[in-house]
Tab-separated table of C-alpha atoms in Angstrom:
chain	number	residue	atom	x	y	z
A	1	UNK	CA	-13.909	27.212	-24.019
A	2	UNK	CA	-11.931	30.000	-23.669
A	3	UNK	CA	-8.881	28.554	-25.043
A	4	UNK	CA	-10.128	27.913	-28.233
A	5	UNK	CA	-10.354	31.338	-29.326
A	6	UNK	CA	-6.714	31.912	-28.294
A	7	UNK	CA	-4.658	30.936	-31.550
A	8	UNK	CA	-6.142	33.526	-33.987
A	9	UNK	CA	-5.500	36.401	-31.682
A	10	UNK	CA	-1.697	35.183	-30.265
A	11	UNK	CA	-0.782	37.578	-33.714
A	12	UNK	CA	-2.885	40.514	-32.744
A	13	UNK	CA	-1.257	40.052	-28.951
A	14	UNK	CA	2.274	41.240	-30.803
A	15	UNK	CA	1.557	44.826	-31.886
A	16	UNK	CA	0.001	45.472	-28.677
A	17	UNK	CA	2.926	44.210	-26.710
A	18	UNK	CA	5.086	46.026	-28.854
A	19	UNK	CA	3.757	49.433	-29.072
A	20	UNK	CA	3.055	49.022	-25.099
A	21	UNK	CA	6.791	48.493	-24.330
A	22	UNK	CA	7.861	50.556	-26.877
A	23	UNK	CA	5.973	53.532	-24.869
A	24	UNK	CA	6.681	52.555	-21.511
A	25	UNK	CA	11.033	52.759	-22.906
A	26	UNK	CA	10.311	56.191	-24.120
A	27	UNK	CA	8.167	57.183	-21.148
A	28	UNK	CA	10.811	55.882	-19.070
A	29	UNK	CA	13.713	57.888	-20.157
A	30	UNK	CA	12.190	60.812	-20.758
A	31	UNK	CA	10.413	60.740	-17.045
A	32	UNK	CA	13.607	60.238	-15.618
A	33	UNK	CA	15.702	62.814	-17.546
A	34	UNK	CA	13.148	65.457	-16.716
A	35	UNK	CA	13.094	64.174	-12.972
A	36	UNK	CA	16.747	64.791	-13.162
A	37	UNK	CA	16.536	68.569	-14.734
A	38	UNK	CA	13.404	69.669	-12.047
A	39	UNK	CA	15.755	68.072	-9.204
A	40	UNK	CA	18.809	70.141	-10.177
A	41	UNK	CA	17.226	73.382	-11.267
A	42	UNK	CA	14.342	75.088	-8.934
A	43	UNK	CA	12.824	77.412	-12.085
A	44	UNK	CA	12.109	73.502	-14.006
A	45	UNK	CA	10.988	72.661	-10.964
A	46	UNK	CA	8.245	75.384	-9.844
A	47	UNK	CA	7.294	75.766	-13.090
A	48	UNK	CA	6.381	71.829	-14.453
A	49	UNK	CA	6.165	69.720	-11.151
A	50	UNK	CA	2.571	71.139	-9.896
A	51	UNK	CA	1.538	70.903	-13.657
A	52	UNK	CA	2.728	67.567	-13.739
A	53	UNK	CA	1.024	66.474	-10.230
A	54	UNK	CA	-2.222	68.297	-11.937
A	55	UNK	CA	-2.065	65.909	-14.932
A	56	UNK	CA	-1.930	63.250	-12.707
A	57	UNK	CA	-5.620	63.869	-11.658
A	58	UNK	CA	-6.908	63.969	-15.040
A	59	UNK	CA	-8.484	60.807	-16.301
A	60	UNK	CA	-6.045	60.724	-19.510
A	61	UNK	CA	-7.776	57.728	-21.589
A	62	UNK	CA	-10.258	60.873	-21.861
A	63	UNK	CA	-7.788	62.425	-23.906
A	64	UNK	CA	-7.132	59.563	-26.282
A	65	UNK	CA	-9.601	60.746	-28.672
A	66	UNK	CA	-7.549	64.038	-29.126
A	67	UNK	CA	-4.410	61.991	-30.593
A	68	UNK	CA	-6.324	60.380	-33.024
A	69	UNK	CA	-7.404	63.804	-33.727
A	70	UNK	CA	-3.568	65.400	-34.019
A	71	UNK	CA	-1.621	62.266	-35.331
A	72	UNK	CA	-4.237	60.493	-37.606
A	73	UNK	CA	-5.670	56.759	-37.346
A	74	UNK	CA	-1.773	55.136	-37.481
A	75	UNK	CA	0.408	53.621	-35.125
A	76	UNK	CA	2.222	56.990	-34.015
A	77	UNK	CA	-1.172	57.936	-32.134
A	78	UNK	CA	-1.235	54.739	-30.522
A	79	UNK	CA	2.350	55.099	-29.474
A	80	UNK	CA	2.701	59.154	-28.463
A	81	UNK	CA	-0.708	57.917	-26.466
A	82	UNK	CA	1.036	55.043	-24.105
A	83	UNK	CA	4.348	57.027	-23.877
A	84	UNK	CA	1.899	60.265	-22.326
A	85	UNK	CA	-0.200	58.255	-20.261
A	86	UNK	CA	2.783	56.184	-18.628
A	87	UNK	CA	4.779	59.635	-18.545
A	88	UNK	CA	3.875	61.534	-15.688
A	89	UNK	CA	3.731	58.321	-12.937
A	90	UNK	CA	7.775	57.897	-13.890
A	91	UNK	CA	8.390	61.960	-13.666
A	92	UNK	CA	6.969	62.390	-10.465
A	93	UNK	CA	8.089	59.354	-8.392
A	94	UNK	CA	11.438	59.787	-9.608
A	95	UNK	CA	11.800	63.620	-9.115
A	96	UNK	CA	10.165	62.734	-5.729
A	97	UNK	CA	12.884	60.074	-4.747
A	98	UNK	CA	15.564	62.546	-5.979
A	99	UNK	CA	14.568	65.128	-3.559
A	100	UNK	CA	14.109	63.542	-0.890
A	101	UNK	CA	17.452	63.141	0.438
A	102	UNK	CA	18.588	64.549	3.547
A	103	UNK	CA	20.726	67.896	2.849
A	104	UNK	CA	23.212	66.489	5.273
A	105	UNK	CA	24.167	63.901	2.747
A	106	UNK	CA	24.427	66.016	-0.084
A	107	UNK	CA	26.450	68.646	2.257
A	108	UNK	CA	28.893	65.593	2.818
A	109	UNK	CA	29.054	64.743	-0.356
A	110	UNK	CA	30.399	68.682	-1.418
A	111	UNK	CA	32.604	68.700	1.826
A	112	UNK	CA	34.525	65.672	0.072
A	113	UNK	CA	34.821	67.888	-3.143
A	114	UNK	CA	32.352	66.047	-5.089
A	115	UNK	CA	30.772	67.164	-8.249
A	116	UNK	CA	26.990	67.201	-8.854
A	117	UNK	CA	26.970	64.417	-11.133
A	118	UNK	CA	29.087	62.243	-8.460
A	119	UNK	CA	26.999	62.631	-5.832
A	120	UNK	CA	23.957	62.135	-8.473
A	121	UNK	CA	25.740	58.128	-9.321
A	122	UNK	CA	26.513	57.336	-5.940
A	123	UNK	CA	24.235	58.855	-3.674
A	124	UNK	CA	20.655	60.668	-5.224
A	125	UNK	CA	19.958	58.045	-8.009
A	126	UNK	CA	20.365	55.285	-5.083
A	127	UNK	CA	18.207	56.859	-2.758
A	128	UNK	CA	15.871	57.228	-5.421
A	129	UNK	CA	15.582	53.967	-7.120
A	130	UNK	CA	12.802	52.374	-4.860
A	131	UNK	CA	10.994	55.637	-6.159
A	132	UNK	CA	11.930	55.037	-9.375
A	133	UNK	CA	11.052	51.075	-9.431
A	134	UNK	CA	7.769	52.061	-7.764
A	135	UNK	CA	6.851	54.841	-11.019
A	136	UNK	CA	7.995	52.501	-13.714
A	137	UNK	CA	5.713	49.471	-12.277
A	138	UNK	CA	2.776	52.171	-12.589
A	139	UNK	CA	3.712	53.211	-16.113
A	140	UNK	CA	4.179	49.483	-17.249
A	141	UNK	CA	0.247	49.110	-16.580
A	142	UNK	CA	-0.557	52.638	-17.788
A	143	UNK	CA	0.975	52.232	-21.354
A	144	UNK	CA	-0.651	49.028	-21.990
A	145	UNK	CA	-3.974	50.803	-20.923
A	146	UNK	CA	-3.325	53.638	-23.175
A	147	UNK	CA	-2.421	51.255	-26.471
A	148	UNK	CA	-5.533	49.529	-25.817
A	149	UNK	CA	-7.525	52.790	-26.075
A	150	UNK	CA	-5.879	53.966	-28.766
A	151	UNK	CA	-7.127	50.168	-30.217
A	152	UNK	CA	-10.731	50.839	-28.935
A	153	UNK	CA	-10.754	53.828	-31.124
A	154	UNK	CA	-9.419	53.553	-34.284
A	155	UNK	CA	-7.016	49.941	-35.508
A	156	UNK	CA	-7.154	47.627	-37.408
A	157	UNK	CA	-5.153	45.224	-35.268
A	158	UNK	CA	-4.025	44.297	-31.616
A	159	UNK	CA	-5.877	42.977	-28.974
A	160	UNK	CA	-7.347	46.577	-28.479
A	161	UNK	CA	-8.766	46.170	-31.544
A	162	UNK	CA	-10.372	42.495	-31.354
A	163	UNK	CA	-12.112	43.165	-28.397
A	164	UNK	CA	-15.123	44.952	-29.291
A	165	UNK	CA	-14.962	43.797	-32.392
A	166	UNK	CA	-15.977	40.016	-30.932
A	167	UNK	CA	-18.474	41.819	-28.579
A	168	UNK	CA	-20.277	43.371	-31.378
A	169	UNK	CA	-21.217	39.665	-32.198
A	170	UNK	CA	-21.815	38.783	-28.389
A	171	UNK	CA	-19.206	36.166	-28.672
A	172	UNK	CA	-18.622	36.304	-25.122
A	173	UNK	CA	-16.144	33.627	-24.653
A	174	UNK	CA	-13.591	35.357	-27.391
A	175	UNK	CA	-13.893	38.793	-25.298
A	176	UNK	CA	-12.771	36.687	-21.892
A	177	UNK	CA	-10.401	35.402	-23.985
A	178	UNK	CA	-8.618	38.152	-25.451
A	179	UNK	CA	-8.692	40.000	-21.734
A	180	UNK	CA	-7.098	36.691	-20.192
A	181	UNK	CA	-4.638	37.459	-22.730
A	182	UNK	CA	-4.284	41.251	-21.554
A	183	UNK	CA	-3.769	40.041	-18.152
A	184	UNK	CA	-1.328	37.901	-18.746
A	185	UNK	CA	1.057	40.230	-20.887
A	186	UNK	CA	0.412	42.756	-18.208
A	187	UNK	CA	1.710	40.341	-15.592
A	188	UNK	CA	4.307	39.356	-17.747
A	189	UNK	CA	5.778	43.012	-17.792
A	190	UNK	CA	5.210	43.491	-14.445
A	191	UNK	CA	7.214	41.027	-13.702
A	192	UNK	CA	9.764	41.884	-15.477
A	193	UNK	CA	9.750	45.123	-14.159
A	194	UNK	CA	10.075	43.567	-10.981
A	195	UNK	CA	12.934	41.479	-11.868
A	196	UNK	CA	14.955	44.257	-13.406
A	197	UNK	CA	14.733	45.844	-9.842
A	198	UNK	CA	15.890	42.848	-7.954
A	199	UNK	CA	19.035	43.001	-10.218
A	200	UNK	CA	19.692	46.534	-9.637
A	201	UNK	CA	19.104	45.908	-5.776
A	202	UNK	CA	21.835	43.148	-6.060
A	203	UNK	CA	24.045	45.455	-7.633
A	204	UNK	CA	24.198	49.078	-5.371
A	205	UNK	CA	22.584	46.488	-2.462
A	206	UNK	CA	20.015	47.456	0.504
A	207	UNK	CA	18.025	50.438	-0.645
């Protein structure tokens, strides 16, 4: 039963969780600062976004080994791990939605004797927002994937961590277990991820 190996790793499900959102709120404003900077200033922008788009190709769990390496066995490798991996999704969706408005609106928008930062609040950022929504439900996914291969590799709890330890005694029915578990939390932020962006389409309406 796959239930019945769910109460001794409900405890382990916590640090996960928590070092997963933790990362994907760092990621988050981070990504979209820098989004902001490339968007307003062409040098940021010719000289990060195709690196950026680049690192997007790269298989990053690859690189979890190399955190361990630079930040030691603790939780900041775990952490700095999820907060790169979920990153670059944010960064480039939302630098893409920023740019993508017509120049006629933003012409408007200095014909009315707006500053930069007006026409940022009331007409780029809510351009950009299904952009936006789009990156962060990417990086949600991504930073739980990176905490649990920073778990894989070296922990001594989380759900990253309990997983091949109960495969190293083929108990197959805690592994499904602790994955069901994965699932769900993934869903769960997801989800909220989701609902956060039905709230902010209630508030500037229609995107």
């Amino acid at each position: 039963m796959l239930t019945a190996g769910w109460p001794p790793i409900l405890p382990h499900a916590v640090p996960t969780m928590l070092k997963a959102l933790a990362g994907f709120v760092i990621a988050s404003v981070l990504g979209i600062a820098l989004a902001g900077a490339i968007t307003y200033s062409n040098l940021l922008r010719e000289a990060l976004y195709p690196n950026m788009v680049l690192f997007q190709l790269i298989p990053k769990i690859a690189l979890a080994p190399l955190f361990i390496i630079w930040l030691g066995i603790g939780a900041e490798s775990r952490l700095s791990f999820a907060t790169f991996i979920s990153f670059f999704p944010i960064v480039v969706a939302t630098a893409t939605g920023l740019s993508q408005i017509h120049p006629d609106t933003i012409r408007l928008g200095h014909s009315l004797t707006a500053t930069k930062w007006q026409i940022f609040r009331t007409t780029r950022f809510p351009f950009a927002l299904p952009y936006i929504f789009s990156g962060l439900k990417i990086a949600i996914t991504m930073s739980m994937i990176g905490v649990i291969g920073g778990e894989f590799i070296t922990a001594q709890e989380g759900l990253g961590y309990l997983i091949p330890f109960a495969s190293s005694k083929a108990e197959t029915s805690l592994v499904l277990a602790r994955i069901a578990i994965l699932c769900v939390i993934g869903l769960g932020f997801f989800g909220i991820v989701a609902m956060i962006e039905r709230l902010v389409k209630h508030v500037y309406g229609s995107f």
